[in-house]
Coordinates of C-alpha atoms and ligand atoms in Angstrom, one line a residue:
X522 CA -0.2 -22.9 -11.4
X523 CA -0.8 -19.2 -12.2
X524 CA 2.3 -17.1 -12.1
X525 CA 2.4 -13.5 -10.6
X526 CA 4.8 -11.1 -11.3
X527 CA 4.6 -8.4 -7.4
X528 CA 7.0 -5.3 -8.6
X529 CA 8.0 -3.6 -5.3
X530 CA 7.1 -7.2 -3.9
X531 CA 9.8 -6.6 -0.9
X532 CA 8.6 -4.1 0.7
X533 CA 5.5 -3.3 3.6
X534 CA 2.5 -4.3 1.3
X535 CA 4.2 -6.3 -1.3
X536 CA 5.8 -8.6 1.1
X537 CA 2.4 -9.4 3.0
X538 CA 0.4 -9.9 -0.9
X539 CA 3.3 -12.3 -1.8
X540 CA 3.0 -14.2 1.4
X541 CA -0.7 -14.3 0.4
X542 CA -0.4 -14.9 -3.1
X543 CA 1.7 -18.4 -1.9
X544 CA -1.2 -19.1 0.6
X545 CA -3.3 -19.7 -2.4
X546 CA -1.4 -21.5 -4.6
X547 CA 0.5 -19.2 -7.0
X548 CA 3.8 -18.8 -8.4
X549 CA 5.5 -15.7 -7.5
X550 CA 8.2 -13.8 -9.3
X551 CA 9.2 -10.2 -7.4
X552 CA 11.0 -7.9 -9.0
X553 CA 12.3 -4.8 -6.7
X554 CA 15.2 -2.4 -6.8
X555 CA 15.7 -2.9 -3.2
X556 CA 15.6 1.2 -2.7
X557 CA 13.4 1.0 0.0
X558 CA 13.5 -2.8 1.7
X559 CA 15.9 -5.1 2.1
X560 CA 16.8 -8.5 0.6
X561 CA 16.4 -10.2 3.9
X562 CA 12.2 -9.3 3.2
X563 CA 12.8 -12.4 1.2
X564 CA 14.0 -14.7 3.6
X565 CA 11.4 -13.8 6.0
X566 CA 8.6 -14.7 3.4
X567 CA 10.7 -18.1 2.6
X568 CA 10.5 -18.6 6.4
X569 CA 6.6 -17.7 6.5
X570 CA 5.6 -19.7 3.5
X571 CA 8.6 -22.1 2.9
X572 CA 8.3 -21.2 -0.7
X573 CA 11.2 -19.2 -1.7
X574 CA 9.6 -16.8 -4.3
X575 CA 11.8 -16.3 -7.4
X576 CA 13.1 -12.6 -7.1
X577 CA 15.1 -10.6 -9.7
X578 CA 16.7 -7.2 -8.0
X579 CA 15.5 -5.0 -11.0
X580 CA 15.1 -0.9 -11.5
X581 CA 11.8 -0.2 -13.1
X582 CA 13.6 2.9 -14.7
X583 CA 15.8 0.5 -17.0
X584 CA 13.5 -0.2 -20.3
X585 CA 16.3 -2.3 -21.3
X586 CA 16.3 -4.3 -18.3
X587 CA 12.5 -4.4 -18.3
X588 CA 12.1 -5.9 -21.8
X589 CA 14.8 -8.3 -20.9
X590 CA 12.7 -9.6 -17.6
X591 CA 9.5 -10.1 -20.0
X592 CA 11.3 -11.5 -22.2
X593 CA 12.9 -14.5 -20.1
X594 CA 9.3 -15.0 -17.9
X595 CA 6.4 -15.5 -18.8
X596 CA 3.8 -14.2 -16.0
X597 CA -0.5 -14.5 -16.5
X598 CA -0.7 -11.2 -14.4
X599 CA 1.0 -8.2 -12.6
X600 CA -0.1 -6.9 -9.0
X601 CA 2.5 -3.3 -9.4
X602 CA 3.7 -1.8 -6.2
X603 CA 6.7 -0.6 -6.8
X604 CA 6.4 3.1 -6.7
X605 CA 7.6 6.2 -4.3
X606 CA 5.5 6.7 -1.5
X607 CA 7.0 9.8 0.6
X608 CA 4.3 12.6 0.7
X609 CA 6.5 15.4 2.0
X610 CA 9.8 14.4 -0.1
X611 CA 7.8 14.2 -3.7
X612 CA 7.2 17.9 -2.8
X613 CA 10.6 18.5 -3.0
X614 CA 11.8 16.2 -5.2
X615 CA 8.8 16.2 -7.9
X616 CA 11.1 14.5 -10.8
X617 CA 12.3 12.1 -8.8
X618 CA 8.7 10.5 -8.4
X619 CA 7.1 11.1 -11.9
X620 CA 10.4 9.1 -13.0
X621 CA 9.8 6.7 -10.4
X622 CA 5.6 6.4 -10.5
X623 CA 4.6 7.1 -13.9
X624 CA 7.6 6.7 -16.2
X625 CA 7.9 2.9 -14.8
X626 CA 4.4 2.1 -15.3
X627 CA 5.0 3.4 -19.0
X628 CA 7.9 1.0 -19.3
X629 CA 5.6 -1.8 -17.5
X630 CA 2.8 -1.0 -19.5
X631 CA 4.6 -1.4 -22.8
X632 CA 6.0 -4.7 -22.3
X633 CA 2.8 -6.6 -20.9
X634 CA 1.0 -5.3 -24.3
X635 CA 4.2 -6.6 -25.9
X636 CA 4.0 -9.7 -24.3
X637 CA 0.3 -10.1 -23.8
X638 CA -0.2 -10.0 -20.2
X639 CA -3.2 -8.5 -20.2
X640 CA -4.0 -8.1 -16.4
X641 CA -3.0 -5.7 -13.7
X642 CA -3.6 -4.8 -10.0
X643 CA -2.5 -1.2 -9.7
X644 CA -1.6 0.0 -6.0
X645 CA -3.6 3.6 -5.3
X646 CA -4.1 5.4 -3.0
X647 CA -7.4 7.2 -0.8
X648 CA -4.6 10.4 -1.7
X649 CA -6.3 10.5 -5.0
X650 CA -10.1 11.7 -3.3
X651 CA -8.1 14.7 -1.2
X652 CA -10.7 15.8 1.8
X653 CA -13.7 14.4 0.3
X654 CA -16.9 16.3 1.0
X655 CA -18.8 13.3 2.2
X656 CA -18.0 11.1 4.7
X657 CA -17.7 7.6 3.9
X658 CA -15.9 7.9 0.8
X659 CA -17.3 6.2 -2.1
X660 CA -15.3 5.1 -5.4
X661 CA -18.1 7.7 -7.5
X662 CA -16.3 10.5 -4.8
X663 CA -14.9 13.5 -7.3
X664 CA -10.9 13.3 -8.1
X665 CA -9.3 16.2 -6.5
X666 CA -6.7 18.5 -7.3
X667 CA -3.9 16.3 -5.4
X668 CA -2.0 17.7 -2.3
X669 CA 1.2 16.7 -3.6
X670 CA 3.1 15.5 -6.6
X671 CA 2.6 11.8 -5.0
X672 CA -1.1 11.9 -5.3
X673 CA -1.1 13.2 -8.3
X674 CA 1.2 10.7 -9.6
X675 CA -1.3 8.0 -8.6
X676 CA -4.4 10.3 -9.9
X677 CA -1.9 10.3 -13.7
X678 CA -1.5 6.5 -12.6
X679 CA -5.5 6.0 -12.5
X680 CA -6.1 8.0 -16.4
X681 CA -2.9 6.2 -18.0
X682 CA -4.1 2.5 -17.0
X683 CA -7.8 4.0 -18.0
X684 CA -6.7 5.2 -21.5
X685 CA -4.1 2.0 -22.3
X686 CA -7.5 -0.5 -20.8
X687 CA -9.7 1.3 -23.8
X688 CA -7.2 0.8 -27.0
X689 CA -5.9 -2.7 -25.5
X690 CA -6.7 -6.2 -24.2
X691 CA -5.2 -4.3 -20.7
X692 CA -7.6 -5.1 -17.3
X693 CA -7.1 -3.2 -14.6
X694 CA -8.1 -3.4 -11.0
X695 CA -6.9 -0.3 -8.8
X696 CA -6.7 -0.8 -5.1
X697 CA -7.6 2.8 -3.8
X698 CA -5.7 1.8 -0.5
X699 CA -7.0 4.1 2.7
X700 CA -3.8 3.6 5.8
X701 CA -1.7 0.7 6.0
X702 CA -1.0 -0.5 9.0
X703 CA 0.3 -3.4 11.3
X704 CA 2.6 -6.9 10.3
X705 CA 2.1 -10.6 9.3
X706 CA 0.6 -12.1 13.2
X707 CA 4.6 -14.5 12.7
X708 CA 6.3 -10.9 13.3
X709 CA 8.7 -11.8 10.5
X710 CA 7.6 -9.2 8.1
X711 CA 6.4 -5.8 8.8
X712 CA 6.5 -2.1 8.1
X713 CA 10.2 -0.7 7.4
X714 CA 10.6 2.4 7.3
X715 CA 14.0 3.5 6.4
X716 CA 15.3 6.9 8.6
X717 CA 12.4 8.9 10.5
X718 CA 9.4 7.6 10.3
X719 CA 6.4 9.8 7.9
X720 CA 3.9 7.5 8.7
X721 CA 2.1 7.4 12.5
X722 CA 2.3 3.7 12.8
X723 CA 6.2 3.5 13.0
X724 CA 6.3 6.9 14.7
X725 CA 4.1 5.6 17.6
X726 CA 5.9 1.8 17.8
X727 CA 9.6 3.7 17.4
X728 CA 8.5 6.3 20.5
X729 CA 7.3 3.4 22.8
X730 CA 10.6 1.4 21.8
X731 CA 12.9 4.6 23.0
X732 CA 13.9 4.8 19.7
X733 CA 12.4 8.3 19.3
X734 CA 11.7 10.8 22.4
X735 CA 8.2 11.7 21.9
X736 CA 5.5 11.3 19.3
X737 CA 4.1 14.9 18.0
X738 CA 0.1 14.8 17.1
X739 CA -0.3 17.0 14.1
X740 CA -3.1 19.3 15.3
X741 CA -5.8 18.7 17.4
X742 CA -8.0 21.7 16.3
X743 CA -9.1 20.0 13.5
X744 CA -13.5 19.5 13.1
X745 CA -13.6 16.1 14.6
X746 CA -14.6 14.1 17.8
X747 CA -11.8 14.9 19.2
X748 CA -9.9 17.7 17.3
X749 CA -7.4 15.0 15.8
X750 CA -7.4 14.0 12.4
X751 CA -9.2 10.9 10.9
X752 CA -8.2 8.1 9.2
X753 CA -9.2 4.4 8.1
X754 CA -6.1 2.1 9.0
X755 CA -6.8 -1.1 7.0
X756 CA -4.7 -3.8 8.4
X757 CA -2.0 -4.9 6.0
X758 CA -3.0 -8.9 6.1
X759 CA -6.4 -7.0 5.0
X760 CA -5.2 -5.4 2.3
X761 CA -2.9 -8.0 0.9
X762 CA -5.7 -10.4 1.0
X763 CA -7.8 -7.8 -1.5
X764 CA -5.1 -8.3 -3.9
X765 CA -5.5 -11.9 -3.9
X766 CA -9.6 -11.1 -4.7
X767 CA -8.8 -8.5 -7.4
X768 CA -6.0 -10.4 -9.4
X769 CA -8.3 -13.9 -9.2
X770 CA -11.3 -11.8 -10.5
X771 CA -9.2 -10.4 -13.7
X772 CA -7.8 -13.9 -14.1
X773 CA -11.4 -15.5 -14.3
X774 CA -12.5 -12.9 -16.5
X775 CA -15.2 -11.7 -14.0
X776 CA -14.2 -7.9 -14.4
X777 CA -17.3 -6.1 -15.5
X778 CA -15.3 -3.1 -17.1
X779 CA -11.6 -3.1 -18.6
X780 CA -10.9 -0.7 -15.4
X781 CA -12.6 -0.9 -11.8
X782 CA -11.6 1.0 -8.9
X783 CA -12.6 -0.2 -4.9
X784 CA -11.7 1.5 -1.5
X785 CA -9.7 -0.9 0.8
X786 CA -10.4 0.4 3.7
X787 CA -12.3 -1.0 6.9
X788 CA -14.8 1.2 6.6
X789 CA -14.1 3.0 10.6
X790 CA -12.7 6.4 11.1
X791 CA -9.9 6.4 14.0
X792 CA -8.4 10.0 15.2
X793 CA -4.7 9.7 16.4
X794 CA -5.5 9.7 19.4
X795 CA -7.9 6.7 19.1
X796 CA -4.7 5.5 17.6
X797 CA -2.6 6.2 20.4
X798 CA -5.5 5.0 23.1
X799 CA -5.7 2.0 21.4
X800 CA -1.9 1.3 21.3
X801 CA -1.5 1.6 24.6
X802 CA -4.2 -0.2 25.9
X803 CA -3.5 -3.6 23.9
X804 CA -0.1 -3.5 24.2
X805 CA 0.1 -2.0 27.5
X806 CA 2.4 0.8 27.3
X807 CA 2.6 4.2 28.1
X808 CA 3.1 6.5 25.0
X809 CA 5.4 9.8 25.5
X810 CA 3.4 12.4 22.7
X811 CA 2.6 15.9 22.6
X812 CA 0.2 18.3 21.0
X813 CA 1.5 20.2 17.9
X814 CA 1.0 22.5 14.8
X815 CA -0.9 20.5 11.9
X816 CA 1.3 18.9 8.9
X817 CA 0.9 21.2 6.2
X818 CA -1.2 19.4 3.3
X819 CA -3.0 16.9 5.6
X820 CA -6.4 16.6 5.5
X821 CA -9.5 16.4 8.1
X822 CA -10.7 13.2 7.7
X823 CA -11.4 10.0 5.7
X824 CA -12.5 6.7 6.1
X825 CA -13.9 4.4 2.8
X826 CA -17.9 3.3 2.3
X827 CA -16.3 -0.3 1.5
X828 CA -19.6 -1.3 -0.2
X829 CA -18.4 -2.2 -3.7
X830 CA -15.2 -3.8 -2.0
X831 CA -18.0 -6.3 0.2
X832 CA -20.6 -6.7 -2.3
X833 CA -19.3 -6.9 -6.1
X834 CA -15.1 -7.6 -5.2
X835 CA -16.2 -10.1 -2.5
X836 CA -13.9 -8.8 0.0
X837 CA -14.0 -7.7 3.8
X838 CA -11.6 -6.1 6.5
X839 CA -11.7 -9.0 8.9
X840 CA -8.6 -7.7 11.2
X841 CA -9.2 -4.7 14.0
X842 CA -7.3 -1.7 15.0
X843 CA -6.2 -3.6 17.7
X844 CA -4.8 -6.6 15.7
X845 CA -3.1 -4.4 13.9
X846 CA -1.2 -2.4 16.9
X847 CA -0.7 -5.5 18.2
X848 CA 0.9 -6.4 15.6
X849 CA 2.9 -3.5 14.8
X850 CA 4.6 -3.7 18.2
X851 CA 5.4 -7.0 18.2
X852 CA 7.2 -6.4 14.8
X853 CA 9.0 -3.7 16.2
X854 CA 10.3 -5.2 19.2
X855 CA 11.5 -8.1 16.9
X856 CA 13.2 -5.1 14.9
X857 CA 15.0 -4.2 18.2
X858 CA 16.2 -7.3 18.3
X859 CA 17.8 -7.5 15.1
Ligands
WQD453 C1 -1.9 9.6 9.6 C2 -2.4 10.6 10.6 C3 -1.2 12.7 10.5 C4 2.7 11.2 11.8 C5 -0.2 9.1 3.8 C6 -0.4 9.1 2.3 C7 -1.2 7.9 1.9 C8 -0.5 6.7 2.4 C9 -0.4 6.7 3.9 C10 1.0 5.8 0.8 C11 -2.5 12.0 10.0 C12 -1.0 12.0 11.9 C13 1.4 11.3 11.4 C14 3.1 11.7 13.1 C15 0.9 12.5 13.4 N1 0.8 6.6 1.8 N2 0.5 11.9 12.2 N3 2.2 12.4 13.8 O1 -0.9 11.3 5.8 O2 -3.0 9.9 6.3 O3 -1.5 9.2 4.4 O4 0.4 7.8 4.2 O5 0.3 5.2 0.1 O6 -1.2 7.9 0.5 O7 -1.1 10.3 2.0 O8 -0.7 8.9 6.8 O9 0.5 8.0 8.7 O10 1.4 10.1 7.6 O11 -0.7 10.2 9.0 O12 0.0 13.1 14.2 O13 4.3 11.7 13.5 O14 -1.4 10.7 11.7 O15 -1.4 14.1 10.7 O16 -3.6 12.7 10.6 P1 -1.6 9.9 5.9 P2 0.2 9.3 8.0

């Protein structure tokens, strides 16, 4: 049985690839400082999988501790999560996530070469394209200048996993993720955000559960259908099942190049209000939101050409928006209930 070590594995996308990475017969070891989740992730997976993955509470940002965990496990591949994700707080706190996103994947880095584990899934992000002058976006679509220091930590992510592949026996698969969104069909694992919400998703659930007053659309003046912006929300069960894909293509050497890149995404551009439309009608509630100034640093639009995903990863969005707001409020109302 092929073990996988899922850093970050306890929170929003980790939790949903571990439960996959069970599905299909691997071992799974999760290592997370438990900054941003909370240990009872793991109980929920247990209770989804009835595997209990091994887990070792561990800060990335401790070499020490980090040789130590490759020391006493041996692991045939890495899918690395654990990163900070905060758009607007990296602005503000720009150490804080080149310690935390590159100067862990250095740490990382150097012990899998030590130990010869010589296959990675990298989580990155659509943040790395910026507003993309063509619509779909492609993998060939230009790097831009980054927004903020969290994209640009996964566009440093992207060239340091690029150089180490060249000099090394290092493969790398980087997940250019487009929007996360929704929770495992069980409702025992889902999105957790911790304080106010960044992301739509939990804005839009928290609003309809009371939790917060009234949901404000960032702009809707922007050069689309309907003048709000555009995104491609990839269902989380999606997206965890592309890791499964990528890290079983390293493992049977079908990688073509030491480093490939693919857009998860669904391929469909939804506005917020599309988002909000749809929430409503599958869950049948009315949402409380109001029209207001854009976010400063968002962009217009962007949705993936999921070609290369479909045709050389083998992989295909199969869930809808509507699965996934479906979803997303039955995990919140569970949350309510907690
Ligand atoms: C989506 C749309 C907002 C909140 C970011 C990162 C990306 C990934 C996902 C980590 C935008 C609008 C939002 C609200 C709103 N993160 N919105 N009211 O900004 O597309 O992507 O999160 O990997 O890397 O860049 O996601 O969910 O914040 O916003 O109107 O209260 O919803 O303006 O158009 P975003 P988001």
């Amino acid at each position: 049985m092929k073990k996988i070590l899922v850093t970050g594995g306890l929170v929003f996308i980790g939790s949903h690839t571990v439960v996959e990475l069970q599905k299909n017969g691997f071992e799974v070891i999760i290592i997370d400082d438990l900054s941003n989740t909370t240990i009872n992730v793991l109980d929920g997976i247990t209770e989804i999988t009835k595997i209990q993955p091994k887990f070792v509470k561990l800060d990335l940002k401790n070499k020490q501790a980090v040789q130590t965990f490759f020391k006493n496990h041996k692991v045939d591949g890495v899918i690395h999560f654990a990163a900070s994700k905060a758009v607007g707080e990296s602005v503000h706190k720009p150490l804080k996530y080149y310690e935390n996103n590159i100067g862990t994947l250095v740490y990382l880095l150097q012990e899998m070469e030590a130990n010869k584990v010589t296959n990675i899934i990298f989580s990155s992000s659509c943040t790395v394209y910026g507003q993309a002058d063509t619509l779909p976006i492609t993998e060939k679509a230009p790097i831009k200048p980054a927004e903020s220091p969290y994209g640009r930590t996964k566009q440093m992510a992207e060239e340091i996993l690029a150089d180490v592949s060249k000099v090394s026996n290092l493969n790398v698969i980087a997940l250019r993720y487009f929007n996360p969104v929704g929770g495992h069909e069980s409702a025992i694992i889902g999105e957790l955000p911790i304080g106010v919400p960044q992301n739509l998703i939990p804005y839009v659930t928290q609003t309809a559960a009371g939790i917060r007053a009234c949901l404000s659309v960032f702009g809707d003046d922007y050069d689309t259908p309907d003048g709000t912006a555009v995104r491609d929300y990839i269902h989380v069960v999606d997206l965890a099942k592309a890791h499964i894909v990528a890290m079983k293509r390293l493992l049977e050497n079908k990688n073509k190049t030491k480093i490939e890149f693919f857009n998860i995404g669904t391929g469909q551009g939804s506005s917020v209000l599309d988002v909000i439309n749809t929430f409503e009608k599958v869950n049948n509630v009315k949402l409380n939101y109001k029209i207001v100034a854009r976010r400063e640093g968002d962009i217009t639009a962007a949705y993936a050409d999921t070609t290369l995903a479909n045709t050389e990863l083998g992989w295909k969005s199969e869930l809808t928006l509507e699965d996934a707001m479906r979803s997303a409020w039955l995990w919140q109302q569970k949350l309510i209930k907690k």
